[in-house]
Structures are given as C-alpha cells and as structure tokens.
Coordinates of C-alpha atoms in Angstrom, one line a residue:
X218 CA 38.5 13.8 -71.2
X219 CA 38.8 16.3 -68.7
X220 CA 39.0 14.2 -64.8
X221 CA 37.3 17.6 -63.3
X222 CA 34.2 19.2 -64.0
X223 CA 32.3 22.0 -62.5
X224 CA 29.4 21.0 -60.2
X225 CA 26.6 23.0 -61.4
X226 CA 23.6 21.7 -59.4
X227 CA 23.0 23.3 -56.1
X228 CA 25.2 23.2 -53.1
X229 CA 24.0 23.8 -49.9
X230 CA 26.0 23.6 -46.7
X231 CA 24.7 21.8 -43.5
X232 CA 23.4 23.2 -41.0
X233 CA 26.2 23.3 -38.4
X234 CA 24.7 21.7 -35.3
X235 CA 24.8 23.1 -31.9
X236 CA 25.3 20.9 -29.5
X237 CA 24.5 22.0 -25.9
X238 CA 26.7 20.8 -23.3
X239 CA 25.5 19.4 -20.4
X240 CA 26.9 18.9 -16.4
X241 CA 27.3 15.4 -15.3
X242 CA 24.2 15.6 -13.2
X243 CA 22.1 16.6 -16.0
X244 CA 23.6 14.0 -18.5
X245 CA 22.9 11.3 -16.0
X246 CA 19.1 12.5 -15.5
X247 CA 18.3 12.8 -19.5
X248 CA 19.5 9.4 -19.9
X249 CA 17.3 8.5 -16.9
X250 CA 14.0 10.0 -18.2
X251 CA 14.4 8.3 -21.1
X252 CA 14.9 4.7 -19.9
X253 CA 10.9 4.7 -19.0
X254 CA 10.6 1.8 -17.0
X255 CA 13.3 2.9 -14.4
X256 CA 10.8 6.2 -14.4
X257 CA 7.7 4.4 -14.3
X258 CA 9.3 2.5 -11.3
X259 CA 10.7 5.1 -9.3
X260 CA 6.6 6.6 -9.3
X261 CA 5.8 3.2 -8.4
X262 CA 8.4 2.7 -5.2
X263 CA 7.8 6.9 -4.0
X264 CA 3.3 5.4 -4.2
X265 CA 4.3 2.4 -2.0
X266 CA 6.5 4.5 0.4
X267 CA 3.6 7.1 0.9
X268 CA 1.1 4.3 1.1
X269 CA 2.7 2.4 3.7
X270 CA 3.2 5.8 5.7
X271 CA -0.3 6.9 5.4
X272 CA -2.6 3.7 4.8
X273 CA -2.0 2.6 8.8
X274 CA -2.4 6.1 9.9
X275 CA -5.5 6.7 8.8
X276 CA -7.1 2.8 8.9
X277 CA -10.3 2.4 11.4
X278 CA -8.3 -0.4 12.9
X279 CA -4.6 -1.6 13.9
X280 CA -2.9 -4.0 12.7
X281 CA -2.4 -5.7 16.1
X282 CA -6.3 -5.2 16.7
X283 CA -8.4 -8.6 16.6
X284 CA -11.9 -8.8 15.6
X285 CA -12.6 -12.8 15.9
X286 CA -16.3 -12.3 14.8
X287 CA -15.0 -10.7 11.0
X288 CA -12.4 -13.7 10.9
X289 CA -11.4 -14.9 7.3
X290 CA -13.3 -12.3 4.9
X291 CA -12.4 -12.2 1.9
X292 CA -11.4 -8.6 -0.2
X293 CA -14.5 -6.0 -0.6
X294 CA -14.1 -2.3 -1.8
X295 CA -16.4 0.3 -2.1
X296 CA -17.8 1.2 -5.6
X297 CA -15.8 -2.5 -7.1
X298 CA -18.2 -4.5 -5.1
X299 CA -21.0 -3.4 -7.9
X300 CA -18.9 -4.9 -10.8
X301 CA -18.6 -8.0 -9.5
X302 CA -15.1 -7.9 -7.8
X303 CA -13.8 -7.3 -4.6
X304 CA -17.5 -7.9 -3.3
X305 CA -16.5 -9.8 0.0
X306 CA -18.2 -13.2 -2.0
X307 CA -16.1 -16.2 -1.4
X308 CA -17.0 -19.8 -2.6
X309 CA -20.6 -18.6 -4.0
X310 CA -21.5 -16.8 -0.4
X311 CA -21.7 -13.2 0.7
X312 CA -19.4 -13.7 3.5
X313 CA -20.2 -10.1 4.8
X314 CA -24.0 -10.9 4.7
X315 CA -23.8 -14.5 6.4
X316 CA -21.5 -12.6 9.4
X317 CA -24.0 -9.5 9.5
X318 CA -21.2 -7.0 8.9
X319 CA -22.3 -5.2 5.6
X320 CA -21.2 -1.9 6.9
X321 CA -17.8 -3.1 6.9
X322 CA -15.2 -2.8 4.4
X323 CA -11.6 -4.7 4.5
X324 CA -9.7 -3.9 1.4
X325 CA -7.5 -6.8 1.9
X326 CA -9.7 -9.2 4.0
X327 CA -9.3 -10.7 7.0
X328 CA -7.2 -13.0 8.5
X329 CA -8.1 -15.9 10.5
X330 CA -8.1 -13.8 13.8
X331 CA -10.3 -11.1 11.8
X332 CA -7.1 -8.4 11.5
X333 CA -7.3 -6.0 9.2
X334 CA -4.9 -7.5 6.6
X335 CA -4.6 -3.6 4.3
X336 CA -3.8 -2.3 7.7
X337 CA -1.1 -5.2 8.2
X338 CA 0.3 -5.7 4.5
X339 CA 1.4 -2.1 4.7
X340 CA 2.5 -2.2 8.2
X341 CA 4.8 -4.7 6.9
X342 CA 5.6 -2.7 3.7
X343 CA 7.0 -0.5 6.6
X344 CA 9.3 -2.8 8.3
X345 CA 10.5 -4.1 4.5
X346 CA 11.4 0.0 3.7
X347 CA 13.1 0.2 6.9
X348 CA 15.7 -2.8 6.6
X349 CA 16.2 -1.4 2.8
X350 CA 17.2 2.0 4.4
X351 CA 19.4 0.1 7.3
X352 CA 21.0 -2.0 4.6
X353 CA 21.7 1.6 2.1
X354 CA 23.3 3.4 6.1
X355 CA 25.1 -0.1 6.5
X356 CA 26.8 -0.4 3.3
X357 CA 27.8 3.6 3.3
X358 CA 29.0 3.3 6.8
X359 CA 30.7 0.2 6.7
X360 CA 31.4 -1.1 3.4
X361 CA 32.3 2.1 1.6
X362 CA 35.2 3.3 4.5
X363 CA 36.3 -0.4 4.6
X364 CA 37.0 -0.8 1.2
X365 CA 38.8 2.7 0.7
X366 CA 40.6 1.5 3.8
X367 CA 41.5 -1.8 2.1
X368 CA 42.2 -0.9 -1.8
X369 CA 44.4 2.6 -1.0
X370 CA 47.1 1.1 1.8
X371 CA 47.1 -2.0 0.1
X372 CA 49.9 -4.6 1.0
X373 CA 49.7 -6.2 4.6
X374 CA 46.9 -4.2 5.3
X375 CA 44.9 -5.4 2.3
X376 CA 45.8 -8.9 2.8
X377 CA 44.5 -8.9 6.6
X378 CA 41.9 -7.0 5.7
X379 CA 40.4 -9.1 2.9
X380 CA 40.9 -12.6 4.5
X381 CA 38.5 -10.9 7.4
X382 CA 36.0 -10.9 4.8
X383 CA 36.5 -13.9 2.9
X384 CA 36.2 -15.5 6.5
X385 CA 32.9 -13.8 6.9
X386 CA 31.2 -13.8 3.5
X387 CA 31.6 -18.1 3.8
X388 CA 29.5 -17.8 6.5
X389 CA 25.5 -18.3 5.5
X390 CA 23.4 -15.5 6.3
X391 CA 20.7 -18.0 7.6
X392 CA 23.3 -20.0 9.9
X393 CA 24.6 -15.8 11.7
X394 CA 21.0 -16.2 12.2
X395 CA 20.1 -18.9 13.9
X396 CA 23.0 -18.8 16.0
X397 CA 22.3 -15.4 17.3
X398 CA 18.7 -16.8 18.1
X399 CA 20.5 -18.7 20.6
X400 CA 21.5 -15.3 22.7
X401 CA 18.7 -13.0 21.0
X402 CA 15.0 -12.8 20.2
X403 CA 14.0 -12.8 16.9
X404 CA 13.1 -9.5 15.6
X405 CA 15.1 -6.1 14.0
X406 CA 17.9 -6.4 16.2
X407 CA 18.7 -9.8 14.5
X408 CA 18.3 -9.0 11.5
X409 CA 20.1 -5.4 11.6
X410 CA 23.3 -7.6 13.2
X411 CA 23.3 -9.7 10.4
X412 CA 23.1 -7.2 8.1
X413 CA 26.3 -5.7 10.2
X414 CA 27.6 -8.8 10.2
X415 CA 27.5 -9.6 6.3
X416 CA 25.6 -7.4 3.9
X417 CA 28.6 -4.8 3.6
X418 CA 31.1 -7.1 2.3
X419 CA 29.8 -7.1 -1.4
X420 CA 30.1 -3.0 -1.2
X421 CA 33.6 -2.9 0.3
X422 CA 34.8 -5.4 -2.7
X423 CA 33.2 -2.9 -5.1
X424 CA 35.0 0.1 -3.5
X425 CA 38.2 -1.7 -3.2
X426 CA 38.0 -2.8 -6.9
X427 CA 37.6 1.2 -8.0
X428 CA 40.3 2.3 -5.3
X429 CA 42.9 0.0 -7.2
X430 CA 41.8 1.5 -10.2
X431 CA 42.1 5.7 -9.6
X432 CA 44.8 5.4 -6.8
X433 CA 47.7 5.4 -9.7
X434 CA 46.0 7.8 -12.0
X435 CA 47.7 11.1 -12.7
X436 CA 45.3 13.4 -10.0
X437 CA 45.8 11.3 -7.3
X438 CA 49.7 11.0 -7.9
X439 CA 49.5 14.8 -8.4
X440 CA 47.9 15.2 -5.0
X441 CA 50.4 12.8 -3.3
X442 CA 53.3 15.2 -4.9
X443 CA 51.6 18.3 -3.3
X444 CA 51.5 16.8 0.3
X445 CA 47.7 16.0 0.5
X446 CA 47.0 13.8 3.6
X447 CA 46.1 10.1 2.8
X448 CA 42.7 11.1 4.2
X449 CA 41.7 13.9 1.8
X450 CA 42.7 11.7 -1.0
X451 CA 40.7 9.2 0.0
X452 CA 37.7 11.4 1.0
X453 CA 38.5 14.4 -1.8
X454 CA 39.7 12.5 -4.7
X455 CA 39.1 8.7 -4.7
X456 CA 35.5 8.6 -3.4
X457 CA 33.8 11.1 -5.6
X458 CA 35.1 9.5 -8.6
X459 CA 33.9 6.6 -7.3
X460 CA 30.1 7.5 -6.4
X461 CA 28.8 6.1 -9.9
X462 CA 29.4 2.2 -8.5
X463 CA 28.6 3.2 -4.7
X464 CA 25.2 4.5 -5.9
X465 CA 24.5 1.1 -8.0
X466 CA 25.6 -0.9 -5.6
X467 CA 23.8 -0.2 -2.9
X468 CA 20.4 0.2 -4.8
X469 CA 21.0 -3.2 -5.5
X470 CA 21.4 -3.9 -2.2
X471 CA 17.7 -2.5 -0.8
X472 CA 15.9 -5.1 -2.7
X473 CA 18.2 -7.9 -1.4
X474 CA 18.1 -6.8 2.0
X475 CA 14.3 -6.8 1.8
X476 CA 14.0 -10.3 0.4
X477 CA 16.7 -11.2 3.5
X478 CA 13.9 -9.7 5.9
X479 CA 10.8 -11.6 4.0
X480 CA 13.1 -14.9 3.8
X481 CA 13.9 -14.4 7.5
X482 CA 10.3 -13.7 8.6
X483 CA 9.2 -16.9 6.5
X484 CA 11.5 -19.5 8.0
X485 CA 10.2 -18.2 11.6
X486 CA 13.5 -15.4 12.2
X487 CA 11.5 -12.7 11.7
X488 CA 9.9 -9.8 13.9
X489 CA 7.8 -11.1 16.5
X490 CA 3.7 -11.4 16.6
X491 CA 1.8 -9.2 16.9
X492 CA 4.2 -7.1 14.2
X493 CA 3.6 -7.7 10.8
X494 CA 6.2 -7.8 8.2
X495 CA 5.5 -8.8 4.6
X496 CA 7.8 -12.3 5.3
X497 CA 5.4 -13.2 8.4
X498 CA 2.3 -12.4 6.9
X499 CA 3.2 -14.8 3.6
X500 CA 4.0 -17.1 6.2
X501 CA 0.8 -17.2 8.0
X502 CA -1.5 -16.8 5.0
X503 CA 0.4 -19.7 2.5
X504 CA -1.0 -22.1 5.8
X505 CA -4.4 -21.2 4.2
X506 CA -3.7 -20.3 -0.2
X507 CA -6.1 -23.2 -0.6
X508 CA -9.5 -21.9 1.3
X509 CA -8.5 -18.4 1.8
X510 CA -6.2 -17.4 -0.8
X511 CA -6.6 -13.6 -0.4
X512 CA -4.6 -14.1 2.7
X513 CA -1.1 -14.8 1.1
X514 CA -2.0 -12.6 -2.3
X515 CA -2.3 -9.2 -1.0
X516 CA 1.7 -9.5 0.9
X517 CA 3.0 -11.2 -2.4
X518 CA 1.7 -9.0 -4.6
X519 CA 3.0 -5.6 -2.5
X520 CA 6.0 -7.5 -2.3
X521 CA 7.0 -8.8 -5.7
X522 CA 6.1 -4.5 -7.0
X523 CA 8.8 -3.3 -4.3
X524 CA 11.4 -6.0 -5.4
X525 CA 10.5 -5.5 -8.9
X526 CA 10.6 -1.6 -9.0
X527 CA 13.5 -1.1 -6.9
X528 CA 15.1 -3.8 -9.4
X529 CA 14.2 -1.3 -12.6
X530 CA 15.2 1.4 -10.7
X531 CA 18.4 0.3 -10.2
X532 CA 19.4 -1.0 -13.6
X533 CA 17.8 2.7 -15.2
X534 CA 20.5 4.3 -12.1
X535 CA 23.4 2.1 -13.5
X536 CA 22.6 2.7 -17.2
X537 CA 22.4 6.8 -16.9
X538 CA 25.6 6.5 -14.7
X539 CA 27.8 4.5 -16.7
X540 CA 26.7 3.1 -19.9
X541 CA 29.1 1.1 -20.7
X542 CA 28.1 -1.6 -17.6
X543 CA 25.3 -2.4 -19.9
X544 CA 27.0 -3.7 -22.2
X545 CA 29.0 -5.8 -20.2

C-alpha cells in the first residue's frame, strides 16, 4: 500500500488577499462608522447643538418675556394639530379657543407666567452645552497637566500631589456648593468653581495612571539618553501616546458635568431667574406634572437625548480608540 498518492482533482490556489493598510486616524474612524449607534448619536448631539443655537434666535418671543394672558397652554404645532396631537386641547378643552389666541402657536406650551417654554427649553439646552464645554477646557487645562505633573516626577512630588486630591475628591460636590453660596450667588460662576474645584480630579488620575505606564518604555528612556528636556517628554512623547484615554475621559465627563448643572439647578443652586437652564425649568414644571404635565416633559425629554447621545457617543469613541477597553 503506497502512504502517497497523486492528487488528481483540481487544485486551485487562493486568492492572495490584499490587505490595505490604514493610518491610525483612519482605523479609528472605520471602526467608528461602523458602531451605528455612536453615529446615529453624534447626528443626534450636532441637531441639538444647532437647535439650541438657532431655535432662540429666531423665536417670536424671549425666553425671559411673560405673556400672563397665554399662561399654562398646553403643546400645539402647525400641520400636527389636524391629527389629533399637539392641538393645544388639554383635559377635553381647546385651551387656545377658551383664551382667544388661535393665531398662536407654542411648540412646547406655556408656563404658568405664559413663557414661551421651546424658546426656554433650548435656552437651557444652551447653558447645559456650555458647562459640557467648561468641564472638556477644565479637565484639559487642569487635569491633563496635573496628572503628567504627578505620574512623571513621581516620588515626594507624587505623594503631595495626590493627597491634595484625595483631600478634595472626599469633599461632596453638593456641600463646595452650598458653602460657596454663602460668599456667592448662585449662578455659572458657582458652578464653573466647582467644577475647578473637583471635576478634574478623575482626568488627572487617568493621566497619571498612563504616565506610569509609558515613562519606563524604551522611547521615553531613549529620549532621556539623548538629553530631551523633562518638558518635551512630557509634552512630545508621553501625552500623544496618551490622547486615546484623554479623549474618553473627558467625553465622559460632558454628560456628567451636564447632569451636575441640572442636579444643581433642581435643588435651587442653579442660574438665577429669569435664565432658564434645563435643571430649573424641571424644577419649576415637576411643581405642576399633575395638571400641566407638558411643563416638565419637554426639559426631560431634551435632556435625557443629550445625556443619552453624548453617552453613545462616548462608548463608540472608546471602542474605535482602544478596543480592548470593551472587553474589560
């Protein structure tokens, strides 16, 4: 018995595959298109941004304007009124008929003082985008140069440097807060010093972590050998390596600092009336869910879709950055 025989049937090779190589930045944006509800919610945050910059602009009326004799009308739209929704009827009555104002149109409603609430929600919406971005400067500012700071000299330096922020970080939010109250108004400033105050910490731990990690690796110790200055390792070396977690991090940080400013707002810390911030207006319009419940459901709404799409957004970012943080 012969152990080898001729194959006779036909042999065809496979087709060698090309495989195209790719930058970094590219890599990172295929694996980004195709996570589709990180790409369905970055459309969804850019709509809200130009929304709230456009919708107040051009509104008929401010959101500081009162109208006493529209007060507490409920939603009516143009063209959705004939289906049967959004036609200003609350509790069986044409509340737009029984005021005499069938000319008008509130998207939204009224409040009790007969505001505009579309022009308000997205004057809010606003003041909500603005912390996020104060937060993102904050953390880059702050939290990314303290952190370098802290993880590269290490030693004393570390040690003093991290019991500043353990000393800090035990310190509610809510309590900075109140007791800056006692010297301050309530508004921005308040909550942009405790922002200052706090909301870096968690970036410079994340920095300091991936400092400790690349400062021993062979480029850095190769720089060190050739004379580079501590600060264009830090600056030149260490940081761009370590942009992947600085990016996640602080887009995890905008929708926590934008639940800090509705939390704030809610509990009475908030920007001061006549401003309208999505907090404040939840705040004023939960006082009436029961009779006039388009008052609290319009802020909620526009501010669950910000929190939930700059959520996606962020875990799409971390997954097309690094992902192997998904599976951890």
């Amino acid at each position: 018995m012969n152990r080898f025989e001729f194959n006779t049937g036909d042999h065809k090779e496979e087709e060698e595959k090309v495989l195209v190589g790719r930058s970094y930045g590219k890599e990172v944006l295929y694996r980004f298109r195709k996570n589709k509800g990180a790409w369905i919610s970055f459309f969804i945050i850019i709509l809200l941004i130009v929304i709230a910059l456009a919708a107040p602009a051009v509104s008929s009326y401010s959101y500081k304007e009162v109208h006493s004799e529209y007060s507490n009308l409920p939603p009516r739209i143009p063209g959705l009124e004939k289906l049967g929704i959004f036609d200003g009827v609350s509790h069986g009555q044409n509340m737009y008929e029984a005021k005499n104002c069938t000319d008008k149109y509130f998207f939204f409603g009224t409040d009790n003082l007969g505001r505009d609430i579309w022009t308000r929600v997205w004057e809010g919406t606003r003041i909500s985008l603005l912390i996020a971005a104060l937060a993102v400067i904050i953390d880059v500012c702050i939290g990314v140069i303290y952190g370098l700071v802290s993880g590269y000299f290490g030693g004393k330096v570390d040690m003093v440097m991290q019991r500043i922020t353990e000393i800090l970080s035990s310190l509610p939010t809510l309590v900075v807060v109140t007791l800056m109250l006692v010297v301050m108004k309530p508004g921005l400033g308040s909550i942009i010093i405790a922002l200052m105050l706090t909301g870096w910490i968690n970036m410079s731990r994340i920095v300091r972590a991936q400092v400790l990690k690349l400062k021993d690796q062979e480029f850095v110790l190769a720089a060190r050998t050739l004379g580079v200055s501590n600060r264009d390792i830090l600056f030149k070396e260490i940081l761009p390596n370590s942009l992947g977690q600085i990016i996640i991090t602080f887009m995890f940080s905008i929708p926590n600092a934008i639940f800090l400013e509705a939390f704030l707002a809610f509990v009475g810390l908030g920007v001061p009336a006549p401003m309208a911030s999505l907090g404040s207006l939840i705040n004023d319009g939960y006082k009436s869910a029961m009779t006039y419940p388009h008052m609290v459901a319009a802020p909620v709404i526009v501010l669950g879709v910000l929190m939930l799409g700059f959520n996606l957004f962020a875990d799409g970012l971390r997954d097309a950055i690094d992902p192997q943080l998904k599976q951890m």
